[in-house]
């Protein structure tokens, strides 16, 4: 009998884990990969859609294209998770697992910020990015506020990228002088693990007259007055609000009893939860690393190596080291990056790589190589 492994969520973590299990074990393993969506979209593609670089259909990678030995992809909505029994209930039936992996990411809690759903727009979902793609070209004067509503949030550099790319857009249309851009972030710096990266972004903001308001979050919007209220009580009037909603684990994960303070606690070295045979990877887990695809992918590699060693024999992997590279759009056709190491040493570190043409190509390869491995094209 094949070992039944059920993976919930087909993002970076779920796709990498199922791919590695298939590559190593083939038909000797029975992997079911469950996601409610019909396609995957790289996070960085949302900015491309938002600023008109591409169309939504061009960035969608259909799960139906996945054809890997030992892996079955099903489009179902998860309605209940029993981590003790390793049983998953969906709108289509029940899945029993010997190994269960939670990789459902983080959901956006629009209701956590009063007025956000009614008076602002978010750019962290494909639908939100697509909606803004129709709004940004019409914005030609006034105050644009990029506002983060809570931490932690996915891809910490993304709001900085949004500010710089908005500056590009307004400059290209010749309306930048009629517009003001402010960026509100609850973190002390744009990329806290890397002072050098943060300093480079702050220099860019200063050069482009982008106002950075750090160590503050947007706590509410007043749509009637077009005002963003910050957590210190101060207010910013806006004509365009580009929001990053507060994040939390999906409701079905919280209802399972697995979470503490909104996320699933795991052993940071192994990604194991307190439930035997149950792991959690990526944004849904508290593993001591940023919420970004590169870290979900790295965590999935450790879980894959652990399961392969268990099923086939061999050496078990060392601990998850929390290393990953985040690419950062600096605007004006430039891409920089930061190499982050959260867990291998006594302190977390981030090494900055200045924007260059080589990094533009490297970012493109990052996406194309994973598309080929996961989807076969």
Short mmCIF file of C-alpha atoms in Angstrom, two decimals:
data_model
loop_
_atom_site.label_atom_id
_atom_site.label_comp_id
_atom_site.label_asym_id
_atom_site.label_seq_id
_atom_site.Cartn_x
_atom_site.Cartn_y
_atom_site.Cartn_z
CA UNK A 1 0.00 0.00 0.00
CA UNK A 2 1.26 3.47 -0.89
CA UNK A 3 1.69 5.96 1.92
CA UNK A 4 -1.13 8.51 1.77
CA UNK A 5 0.11 12.07 1.99
CA UNK A 6 -2.43 14.88 1.85
CA UNK A 7 -1.18 18.41 1.19
CA UNK A 8 -3.55 21.31 1.80
CA UNK A 9 -2.76 24.27 -0.42
CA UNK A 10 -1.00 24.48 -3.78
CA UNK A 11 1.16 27.55 -3.28
CA UNK A 12 4.97 27.60 -3.12
CA UNK A 13 5.03 25.08 -0.27
CA UNK A 14 2.49 22.62 -1.63
CA UNK A 15 3.85 22.71 -5.18
CA UNK A 16 7.46 22.22 -4.12
CA UNK A 17 6.62 19.44 -1.67
CA UNK A 18 4.48 17.46 -4.12
CA UNK A 19 7.09 17.89 -6.86
CA UNK A 20 9.95 16.62 -4.70
CA UNK A 21 7.95 13.65 -3.44
CA UNK A 22 7.05 12.70 -7.00
CA UNK A 23 10.62 13.09 -8.24
CA UNK A 24 12.00 10.87 -5.47
CA UNK A 25 9.22 8.34 -4.94
CA UNK A 26 7.07 8.34 -8.07
CA UNK A 27 4.11 5.97 -7.97
CA UNK A 28 5.23 4.44 -4.69
CA UNK A 29 3.63 7.38 -2.89
CA UNK A 30 0.00 8.54 -2.93
CA UNK A 31 -0.04 12.35 -2.78
CA UNK A 32 -3.27 14.33 -2.89
CA UNK A 33 -2.80 18.08 -3.38
CA UNK A 34 -5.94 20.07 -2.53
CA UNK A 35 -6.65 23.68 -3.44
CA UNK A 36 -9.89 25.61 -3.86
CA UNK A 37 -8.50 27.61 -6.78
CA UNK A 38 -7.99 26.45 -10.34
CA UNK A 39 -4.65 28.18 -10.90
CA UNK A 40 -1.47 29.42 -9.23
CA UNK A 41 -0.13 32.97 -9.53
CA UNK A 42 3.32 34.10 -8.41
CA UNK A 43 3.03 36.90 -5.85
CA UNK A 44 5.24 39.25 -7.83
CA UNK A 45 2.92 38.88 -10.84
CA UNK A 46 0.25 40.85 -9.00
CA UNK A 47 2.33 44.02 -9.31
CA UNK A 48 2.79 43.27 -13.02
CA UNK A 49 -0.99 43.05 -13.40
CA UNK A 50 -1.60 46.11 -11.25
CA UNK A 51 0.69 48.34 -13.30
CA UNK A 52 -0.42 47.05 -16.68
CA UNK A 53 2.70 45.07 -17.53
CA UNK A 54 0.63 41.99 -18.25
CA UNK A 55 -2.92 40.64 -18.20
CA UNK A 56 -4.36 38.40 -15.46
CA UNK A 57 -4.82 35.42 -17.76
CA UNK A 58 -1.14 35.54 -18.74
CA UNK A 59 0.05 34.95 -15.16
CA UNK A 60 -2.33 32.14 -14.25
CA UNK A 61 -0.79 28.64 -14.17
CA UNK A 62 -3.58 26.07 -14.29
CA UNK A 63 -3.38 23.24 -11.76
CA UNK A 64 -4.95 20.98 -14.39
CA UNK A 65 -1.61 21.07 -16.23
CA UNK A 66 0.20 19.27 -13.40
CA UNK A 67 0.96 15.68 -14.36
CA UNK A 68 3.36 14.01 -11.93
CA UNK A 69 3.69 10.35 -10.94
CA UNK A 70 2.05 9.69 -7.59
CA UNK A 71 0.39 13.12 -7.38
CA UNK A 72 -3.31 13.84 -7.74
CA UNK A 73 -4.45 17.47 -7.79
CA UNK A 74 -8.05 18.14 -6.77
CA UNK A 75 -9.97 21.39 -6.77
CA UNK A 76 -12.02 21.28 -3.58
CA UNK A 77 -12.84 23.67 -0.75
CA UNK A 78 -11.67 22.47 2.67
CA UNK A 79 -14.44 22.68 5.26
CA UNK A 80 -12.86 20.94 8.27
CA UNK A 81 -9.46 19.65 9.43
CA UNK A 82 -9.03 17.06 12.19
CA UNK A 83 -5.29 17.08 12.93
CA UNK A 84 -5.48 14.28 15.49
CA UNK A 85 -7.13 11.87 13.06
CA UNK A 86 -5.33 13.43 10.05
CA UNK A 87 -8.71 13.67 8.36
CA UNK A 88 -9.75 16.45 5.98
CA UNK A 89 -13.33 17.21 4.99
CA UNK A 90 -14.04 19.13 1.80
CA UNK A 91 -17.10 20.12 -0.18
CA UNK A 92 -16.57 16.92 -2.18
CA UNK A 93 -15.86 14.34 0.53
CA UNK A 94 -13.32 13.14 3.08
CA UNK A 95 -9.57 12.57 2.72
CA UNK A 96 -7.76 10.32 5.21
CA UNK A 97 -4.01 10.80 5.51
CA UNK A 98 -1.07 9.08 7.10
CA UNK A 99 0.87 12.32 6.69
CA UNK A 100 -0.91 15.68 6.58
CA UNK A 101 0.77 18.92 5.52
CA UNK A 102 -0.91 22.29 6.04
CA UNK A 103 0.25 24.76 3.37
CA UNK A 104 -2.82 26.98 3.08
CA UNK A 105 -1.02 30.29 3.38
CA UNK A 106 -2.46 33.36 5.05
CA UNK A 107 -5.83 34.93 4.32
CA UNK A 108 -6.64 38.63 4.23
CA UNK A 109 -8.80 39.94 7.05
CA UNK A 110 -10.46 42.97 5.49
CA UNK A 111 -12.85 43.31 8.42
CA UNK A 112 -9.97 43.76 10.87
CA UNK A 113 -9.48 47.30 9.54
CA UNK A 114 -12.76 49.23 9.75
CA UNK A 115 -13.62 50.94 6.47
CA UNK A 116 -11.03 49.09 4.37
CA UNK A 117 -13.55 46.99 2.46
CA UNK A 118 -15.74 50.03 1.77
CA UNK A 119 -13.21 52.81 1.29
CA UNK A 120 -9.94 51.36 0.11
CA UNK A 121 -8.43 48.94 -2.35
CA UNK A 122 -5.92 46.17 -1.71
CA UNK A 123 -3.26 44.89 -4.11
CA UNK A 124 -2.37 41.57 -2.44
CA UNK A 125 -5.00 39.50 -4.28
CA UNK A 126 -5.21 38.96 -8.03
CA UNK A 127 -8.72 40.41 -8.03
CA UNK A 128 -7.50 43.48 -6.13
CA UNK A 129 -4.55 43.98 -8.47
CA UNK A 130 -6.82 43.62 -11.50
CA UNK A 131 -9.27 46.16 -10.10
CA UNK A 132 -6.47 48.66 -9.45
CA UNK A 133 -5.14 48.14 -12.98
CA UNK A 134 -8.28 49.94 -14.11
CA UNK A 135 -8.01 52.69 -11.48
CA UNK A 136 -4.36 53.70 -11.45
CA UNK A 137 -4.29 54.99 -15.06
CA UNK A 138 -7.12 57.39 -14.11
CA UNK A 139 -5.29 58.74 -11.05
CA UNK A 140 -3.65 61.98 -12.17
CA UNK A 141 -3.69 64.30 -9.16
CA UNK A 142 -3.99 64.12 -5.39
CA UNK A 143 -2.62 61.94 -2.61
CA UNK A 144 -1.93 58.22 -3.01
CA UNK A 145 -1.41 56.34 0.27
CA UNK A 146 0.13 52.88 0.33
CA UNK A 147 -0.94 51.59 3.73
CA UNK A 148 -0.06 48.40 5.62
CA UNK A 149 -2.79 47.42 8.08
CA UNK A 150 -0.89 44.93 10.23
CA UNK A 151 2.22 42.79 10.61
CA UNK A 152 3.34 40.17 9.79
CA UNK A 153 2.40 40.37 6.11
CA UNK A 154 3.48 38.51 2.99
CA UNK A 155 6.52 39.61 1.00
CA UNK A 156 7.69 42.51 3.20
CA UNK A 157 9.34 44.42 0.28
CA UNK A 158 6.12 44.45 -1.82
CA UNK A 159 4.64 47.72 -0.46
CA UNK A 160 7.99 49.46 -1.11
CA UNK A 161 7.91 48.09 -4.65
CA UNK A 162 4.37 49.39 -5.05
CA UNK A 163 5.44 52.91 -4.06
CA UNK A 164 8.37 52.95 -6.49
CA UNK A 165 6.39 51.48 -9.38
CA UNK A 166 3.58 53.98 -8.76
CA UNK A 167 6.15 56.76 -9.01
CA UNK A 168 7.29 55.28 -12.34
CA UNK A 169 3.72 55.15 -13.62
CA UNK A 170 2.88 58.74 -12.68
CA UNK A 171 6.19 60.04 -14.01
CA UNK A 172 5.70 58.27 -17.35
CA UNK A 173 2.29 59.95 -17.72
CA UNK A 174 3.71 63.37 -16.82
CA UNK A 175 1.47 63.82 -13.78
CA UNK A 176 3.91 63.07 -10.95
CA UNK A 177 4.20 66.73 -9.91
CA UNK A 178 0.46 66.83 -9.32
CA UNK A 179 0.55 63.76 -7.07
CA UNK A 180 1.76 62.99 -3.58
CA UNK A 181 2.79 59.48 -2.49
CA UNK A 182 2.94 58.35 1.14
CA UNK A 183 3.87 54.91 2.41
CA UNK A 184 2.74 53.76 5.87
CA UNK A 185 4.38 50.65 7.34
CA UNK A 186 4.20 49.21 10.88
CA UNK A 187 7.84 48.05 10.74
CA UNK A 188 10.68 50.31 11.81
CA UNK A 189 12.34 50.03 8.39
CA UNK A 190 11.20 48.70 5.00
CA UNK A 191 13.22 45.45 5.32
CA UNK A 192 14.21 45.02 9.00
CA UNK A 193 16.62 42.04 8.59
CA UNK A 194 18.79 44.07 6.20
CA UNK A 195 19.73 47.62 7.20
CA UNK A 196 21.58 48.01 3.89
CA UNK A 197 18.48 47.09 1.86
CA UNK A 198 16.31 49.39 3.96
CA UNK A 199 18.78 52.25 3.51
CA UNK A 200 18.77 51.77 -0.27
CA UNK A 201 14.97 51.90 -0.35
CA UNK A 202 14.86 54.96 1.93
CA UNK A 203 17.29 56.71 -0.44
CA UNK A 204 15.02 55.88 -3.36
CA UNK A 205 12.01 57.26 -1.50
CA UNK A 206 13.83 60.49 -0.70
CA UNK A 207 15.03 60.91 -4.28
CA UNK A 208 11.49 60.46 -5.60
CA UNK A 209 9.73 62.54 -2.92
CA UNK A 210 7.89 59.55 -1.47
CA UNK A 211 6.97 60.12 2.19
CA UNK A 212 7.82 57.14 4.40
CA UNK A 213 5.86 56.84 7.66
CA UNK A 214 7.41 53.93 9.56
CA UNK A 215 6.43 52.25 12.83
CA UNK A 216 2.79 53.06 12.10
CA UNK A 217 -0.06 50.99 10.74
CA UNK A 218 -3.36 51.98 9.18
CA UNK A 219 -5.93 51.13 11.86
CA UNK A 220 -9.06 52.34 10.04
CA UNK A 221 -10.37 54.14 6.99
CA UNK A 222 -13.09 56.78 7.04
CA UNK A 223 -14.53 56.45 3.53
CA UNK A 224 -16.85 59.41 3.95
CA UNK A 225 -13.93 61.76 4.52
CA UNK A 226 -11.39 59.76 2.43
CA UNK A 227 -9.11 59.58 5.48
CA UNK A 228 -6.76 56.87 6.69
CA UNK A 229 -6.51 56.75 10.47
CA UNK A 230 -3.17 55.57 11.84
CA UNK A 231 -2.65 53.70 15.09
CA UNK A 232 -1.40 56.85 16.85
CA UNK A 233 -4.63 58.68 15.99
CA UNK A 234 -3.13 60.80 13.22
CA UNK A 235 -4.93 61.03 9.88
CA UNK A 236 -3.94 61.06 6.22
CA UNK A 237 -6.37 62.28 3.60
CA UNK A 238 -6.17 60.24 0.39
CA UNK A 239 -7.49 60.23 -3.15
CA UNK A 240 -6.21 56.70 -3.82
CA UNK A 241 -5.63 54.10 -1.10
CA UNK A 242 -3.55 51.01 -1.90
CA UNK A 243 -3.82 48.70 1.07
CA UNK A 244 -2.11 45.66 2.49
CA UNK A 245 -4.80 43.99 4.63
CA UNK A 246 -4.08 42.41 7.96
CA UNK A 247 -3.19 38.72 7.56
CA UNK A 248 -4.25 35.64 9.51
CA UNK A 249 -4.49 31.91 9.03
CA UNK A 250 -7.56 30.70 7.11
CA UNK A 251 -10.73 30.23 9.16
CA UNK A 252 -10.72 26.45 8.62
CA UNK A 253 -7.22 26.22 10.13
CA UNK A 254 -8.17 28.34 13.14
CA UNK A 255 -11.30 26.19 13.66
CA UNK A 256 -9.12 23.05 13.69
CA UNK A 257 -7.55 24.06 17.00
CA UNK A 258 -4.04 24.05 15.55
CA UNK A 259 -3.32 27.77 15.86
CA UNK A 260 -1.88 30.03 18.52
CA UNK A 261 -2.09 33.81 18.04
CA UNK A 262 -3.52 33.28 14.57
CA UNK A 263 -0.95 30.87 13.10
CA UNK A 264 0.16 27.23 13.41
CA UNK A 265 3.19 26.82 15.71
CA UNK A 266 5.83 24.42 14.40
CA UNK A 267 9.25 23.16 15.34
CA UNK A 268 11.34 25.58 13.28
CA UNK A 269 13.93 22.88 12.55
CA UNK A 270 11.51 20.25 11.20
CA UNK A 271 8.22 22.10 10.50
CA UNK A 272 6.42 19.46 12.60
CA UNK A 273 3.35 20.52 14.55
CA UNK A 274 2.39 19.16 17.97
CA UNK A 275 0.19 16.60 16.20
CA UNK A 276 2.03 13.41 15.13
CA UNK A 277 2.32 13.09 11.36
CA UNK A 278 1.17 16.69 10.76
CA UNK A 279 3.43 19.42 9.36
CA UNK A 280 2.82 23.06 8.45
CA UNK A 281 4.85 25.08 5.94
CA UNK A 282 4.73 28.60 4.56
CA UNK A 283 2.68 31.58 5.60
CA UNK A 284 0.22 29.55 7.72
CA UNK A 285 3.02 28.51 10.11
CA UNK A 286 5.01 30.28 12.79
CA UNK A 287 8.53 29.15 11.90
CA UNK A 288 10.51 32.27 12.72
CA UNK A 289 10.92 33.38 9.09
CA UNK A 290 9.26 36.02 6.90
CA UNK A 291 6.04 35.22 5.09
CA UNK A 292 7.29 34.83 1.52
CA UNK A 293 7.22 32.13 -1.12
CA UNK A 294 10.94 31.47 -1.04
CA UNK A 295 10.72 30.50 2.64
CA UNK A 296 7.67 28.29 2.09
CA UNK A 297 9.61 26.54 -0.65
CA UNK A 298 12.63 26.02 1.62
CA UNK A 299 10.44 24.64 4.40
CA UNK A 300 8.78 22.26 1.94
CA UNK A 301 12.19 20.89 0.95
CA UNK A 302 12.90 19.94 4.56
CA UNK A 303 9.53 18.20 4.95
CA UNK A 304 10.07 16.39 1.63
CA UNK A 305 13.53 15.20 2.63
CA UNK A 306 12.18 14.01 5.98
CA UNK A 307 9.36 12.04 4.38
CA UNK A 308 11.62 10.58 1.68
CA UNK A 309 14.12 9.42 4.32
CA UNK A 310 11.28 7.91 6.36
CA UNK A 311 9.72 6.05 3.43
CA UNK A 312 12.80 5.05 1.47
CA UNK A 313 15.48 5.06 4.15
CA UNK A 314 18.57 7.18 4.22
CA UNK A 315 19.87 10.17 6.06
CA UNK A 316 17.37 12.62 7.46
CA UNK A 317 17.89 16.29 6.63
CA UNK A 318 19.53 18.82 8.85
CA UNK A 319 17.41 21.58 10.38
CA UNK A 320 15.57 24.16 8.34
CA UNK A 321 17.88 27.18 8.18
CA UNK A 322 15.39 29.84 7.11
CA UNK A 323 17.40 31.05 4.13
CA UNK A 324 15.93 32.66 1.04
CA UNK A 325 16.35 35.36 -1.59
CA UNK A 326 13.77 38.09 -2.10
CA UNK A 327 13.85 40.11 -5.31
CA UNK A 328 12.91 43.78 -5.07
CA UNK A 329 11.64 45.99 -7.88
CA UNK A 330 13.40 49.34 -7.55
CA UNK A 331 11.53 50.83 -10.50
CA UNK A 332 13.02 52.33 -13.64
CA UNK A 333 13.61 48.82 -14.95
CA UNK A 334 15.86 47.81 -12.06
CA UNK A 335 15.75 44.82 -9.71
CA UNK A 336 17.74 44.35 -6.51
CA UNK A 337 17.66 41.47 -4.06
CA UNK A 338 18.31 40.56 -0.46
CA UNK A 339 19.68 37.21 0.73
CA UNK A 340 18.08 36.53 4.11
CA UNK A 341 19.27 34.05 6.75
CA UNK A 342 16.95 33.86 9.73
CA UNK A 343 17.79 30.67 11.60
CA UNK A 344 21.32 29.40 10.94
CA UNK A 345 23.22 31.85 13.15
CA UNK A 346 22.85 33.72 16.41
CA UNK A 347 21.16 36.65 14.66
CA UNK A 348 19.12 37.05 11.51
CA UNK A 349 20.93 38.67 8.62
CA UNK A 350 20.13 40.15 5.22
CA UNK A 351 22.75 40.79 2.53
CA UNK A 352 21.81 43.40 -0.05
CA UNK A 353 22.54 43.03 -3.75
CA UNK A 354 22.27 46.38 -5.52
CA UNK A 355 19.91 46.69 -8.49
CA UNK A 356 21.39 45.43 -11.75
CA UNK A 357 20.50 44.00 -15.14
CA UNK A 358 21.80 40.62 -13.98
CA UNK A 359 19.23 40.58 -11.19
CA UNK A 360 16.43 41.38 -13.64
CA UNK A 361 17.38 38.19 -15.51
CA UNK A 362 17.81 36.26 -12.25
CA UNK A 363 14.32 37.18 -11.10
CA UNK A 364 12.90 36.09 -14.45
CA UNK A 365 14.72 32.76 -14.12
CA UNK A 366 13.42 32.35 -10.57
CA UNK A 367 9.89 32.36 -11.95
CA UNK A 368 10.48 30.41 -15.17
CA UNK A 369 12.46 27.62 -13.49
CA UNK A 370 9.72 26.99 -10.96
CA UNK A 371 7.03 27.15 -13.60
CA UNK A 372 8.91 24.45 -15.52
CA UNK A 373 9.46 22.21 -12.46
CA UNK A 374 5.95 22.53 -11.09
CA UNK A 375 3.87 22.79 -14.25
CA UNK A 376 6.09 21.28 -16.94
CA UNK A 377 6.38 24.32 -19.23
#
